[in-house]
Amino acid sequence: MKFIRRLSGFIVVLLLIAVLGGGYLLYFTAYELPFELPFDLPFLPEDEMAGESGSVLVWTVEGASAPGQQTASQPGRIALIDMGGALFPLMDLPEGTSTVMPCGEAAQSPDGRYFAFYAGRDTGSLYLMDGLQPPQAVDEVQRAACMGNGTFAFSPDSTRLAYIDYAAAASGNDFAAGTLKIADAASTTTLFEAERVTAFDVRDERVGYVSFFTDDDGDADEAVITIWDGDTASELAVLRPDEPCAFVSSSVAVLAQDVLSVVLGQQCSSTGQGSWQLYRVDVAAGTAELRDEDDIVGNFQTFGRTNVQFAAPDGSAFAFTAPDGVVANTAGLFAVDTSDFAPRQIIDRQIVMPANTVPANATPHLSPDGRWLAFVQTSPGFENTLVIYDLSDLTQRPTEFSAGSPGDTISALAFTSDSRQLLAVAGGDETANNAIVRFEPGGGEPAVVVRGHHSNRMVVNGDVIAVGDWQFLEDDNEPPYLALVTASTDGMTLNTLFEGATIQDVEVTEQRFAVPLAFRRP
């Protein structure tokens, strides 16, 4: 019956095209019209697509059960699904596409207008979506450009976007560097480029970044700290590693009162020992002062982001991570009050950080208001814990919540836009039992929103959650199939937007999937 209702709605759309667009009817039935014409035509009005809760942007593939199961000839398409379940194709993806993902955890602009995502394999394209308009290709990039936690960002006022276009072999080098590109979000016109960049932080009127320069042996023996004010790039300081060491990692944050915080990682070839160094950079004076340093266990790895900064919105405090030596993408956490720039360790090890391969647990998320830092801490016994840290009050201990039994994961995290709630998928993964759990970062007990078999792709808009959920037939010989469902954050309203298969004679046929990327509104 649901299929019949959707088909009826589709026919109504076609009739509307016939009345309003005349000869467009045949063109649309060939699935070419949505890719060739703008969405402000009468047959696809934005207010009807979005509705009160918006539409869900998805990657959908016919003939495959889940991401990773499709073939090179099944790249799929990007589409919108409204809250009634109607699907509106936006664009076909290039053949060979195997990965489609948001460009990090900050892929949506602060004002909600823009959304950036990656599609391709190890190399692919960065796409930008403006409102409900079809996505536009911005640049051909490495997948690492959308790894997250500082590789892509919008300015706080949403007018600019910035990313690092990494060199093709960056993940195999001693350090990951590329070309920093800053573009106007509305036109995608490039405003500024800088080469050899290893880290950046974008603010409304300025961007701070770090560039590595190498000696004849290819070792990074200079770290140049630069600020771009929208017109001019000004070098603030040139730093050198300890002898006989080389720089291998960096992070930077633009703080209040014309101050930058810079964390540099270095590796010493003679001893194999690595260390981090924290610098306070005065923009007006053009000086960099070393405030603290310490040895690390293990190394900085180019394919794991373990040197990341998270700054409070008012610039009064920030946190940074450093490798813990357990695996390539786990780290410890340090908090710094900018009044004294003295770091103190909050977590000693095994915070799950981004990597070239998708970790089983979610990577760190900063709340939209910049106050709450949420991350997963794992352990050698695979006991995973959700940790929420208040960057506005460094004296408070982090709040911790267990994922459940050993081996259970926290595979997805998402804050609501008002930062008052954090949603997590906790429990088993790979079609096992789990639940969406609601947390109030400021206090209160967690609450189960809905139980199911949820995937690690979840998006939230207001009080509506969209997530993949594996469905099972009573016959154990029939394979599970992935549906796209919505739930209210109070768990009172449940709905299926997209069926992941056709059930015919109690058999699963015609499998397909729709992975949620973001909620979109005009």
Short mmCIF file of C-alpha atoms in Angstrom, two decimals, residues 174-177 196-200 208-213 220-226 236-242 245-253 260-268 273-281 287-296 298-301 306-309 318-323 334 336 341 343:
data_model
loop_
_atom_site.label_atom_id
_atom_site.label_comp_id
_atom_site.label_asym_id
_atom_site.label_seq_id
_atom_site.Cartn_x
_atom_site.Cartn_y
_atom_site.Cartn_z
CA ASP A 174 56.30 11.88 6.89
CA PHE A 175 53.64 14.61 7.16
CA ALA A 176 50.36 15.39 5.42
CA ALA A 177 50.44 18.66 3.49
CA ARG A 196 52.57 23.25 1.81
CA VAL A 197 49.84 23.77 4.42
CA THR A 198 49.48 21.20 7.19
CA ALA A 199 46.77 22.84 9.35
CA PHE A 200 44.42 25.83 9.35
CA GLY A 208 45.51 31.14 10.56
CA TYR A 209 47.56 28.37 9.00
CA VAL A 210 50.80 26.42 9.35
CA SER A 211 53.12 25.55 6.45
CA PHE A 212 56.02 23.10 6.50
CA PHE A 213 59.18 23.66 4.45
CA ALA A 220 60.40 19.49 7.55
CA ASP A 221 62.89 21.82 9.22
CA GLU A 222 60.70 24.95 9.23
CA ALA A 223 57.15 25.61 10.38
CA VAL A 224 55.84 28.97 9.19
CA ILE A 225 52.86 30.47 11.03
CA THR A 226 50.77 32.79 8.82
CA LEU A 236 54.04 35.77 11.97
CA ALA A 237 56.79 33.39 12.98
CA VAL A 238 59.20 30.76 11.69
CA LEU A 239 59.81 27.82 14.05
CA ARG A 240 62.47 25.12 13.87
CA PRO A 241 62.48 21.63 15.40
CA ASP A 242 64.96 20.42 17.98
CA CYS A 245 64.35 16.17 14.71
CA ALA A 246 61.84 17.12 12.03
CA PHE A 247 58.30 18.41 12.17
CA VAL A 248 55.64 15.83 11.29
CA SER A 249 52.33 17.35 12.44
CA SER A 250 50.60 20.61 13.34
CA SER A 251 47.33 22.18 14.46
CA VAL A 252 46.29 25.80 14.93
CA ALA A 253 43.41 27.73 16.48
CA LEU A 260 46.90 31.85 17.93
CA SER A 261 47.56 28.55 19.61
CA VAL A 262 49.82 26.21 17.66
CA VAL A 263 50.66 22.60 18.51
CA LEU A 264 53.59 21.12 16.59
CA GLY A 265 54.58 17.48 16.53
CA GLN A 266 58.15 16.43 15.87
CA GLN A 267 59.99 13.15 15.41
CA CYS A 268 63.67 12.51 16.07
CA GLN A 273 61.21 9.65 20.01
CA GLY A 274 58.35 12.01 19.27
CA SER A 275 57.05 15.03 21.16
CA TRP A 276 54.49 17.82 21.04
CA GLN A 277 55.13 21.53 21.54
CA LEU A 278 52.54 24.17 22.44
CA TYR A 279 53.14 27.74 21.21
CA ARG A 280 51.34 30.98 21.97
CA VAL A 281 51.51 33.22 18.88
CA THR A 287 56.08 36.41 18.04
CA ALA A 288 55.75 32.75 18.98
CA GLU A 289 56.43 31.67 22.56
CA LEU A 290 56.92 28.01 23.51
CA ARG A 291 54.66 27.42 26.52
CA ASP A 292 54.99 23.68 27.09
CA GLU A 293 56.22 20.45 25.53
CA ASP A 294 56.30 16.75 26.32
CA ASP A 295 57.38 13.44 24.85
CA ILE A 296 54.80 11.10 23.38
CA GLY A 298 54.44 6.32 19.58
CA ASN A 299 54.37 8.62 16.57
CA PHE A 300 52.22 11.10 14.70
CA GLN A 301 50.74 9.24 11.73
CA THR A 306 45.81 12.84 16.38
CA ASN A 307 46.84 16.52 16.49
CA VAL A 308 43.60 18.50 16.61
CA GLN A 309 42.43 21.60 18.50
CA PHE A 318 40.81 25.23 24.06
CA ALA A 319 41.63 21.55 24.08
CA PHE A 320 44.14 19.66 21.96
CA THR A 321 44.96 16.03 21.32
CA ALA A 322 48.30 14.23 21.09
CA PRO A 323 49.12 10.63 20.05
CA PHE A 334 44.79 18.29 27.10
CA VAL A 336 44.29 24.91 28.19
CA PHE A 341 48.45 28.79 28.47
CA PRO A 343 47.97 22.58 29.54
#
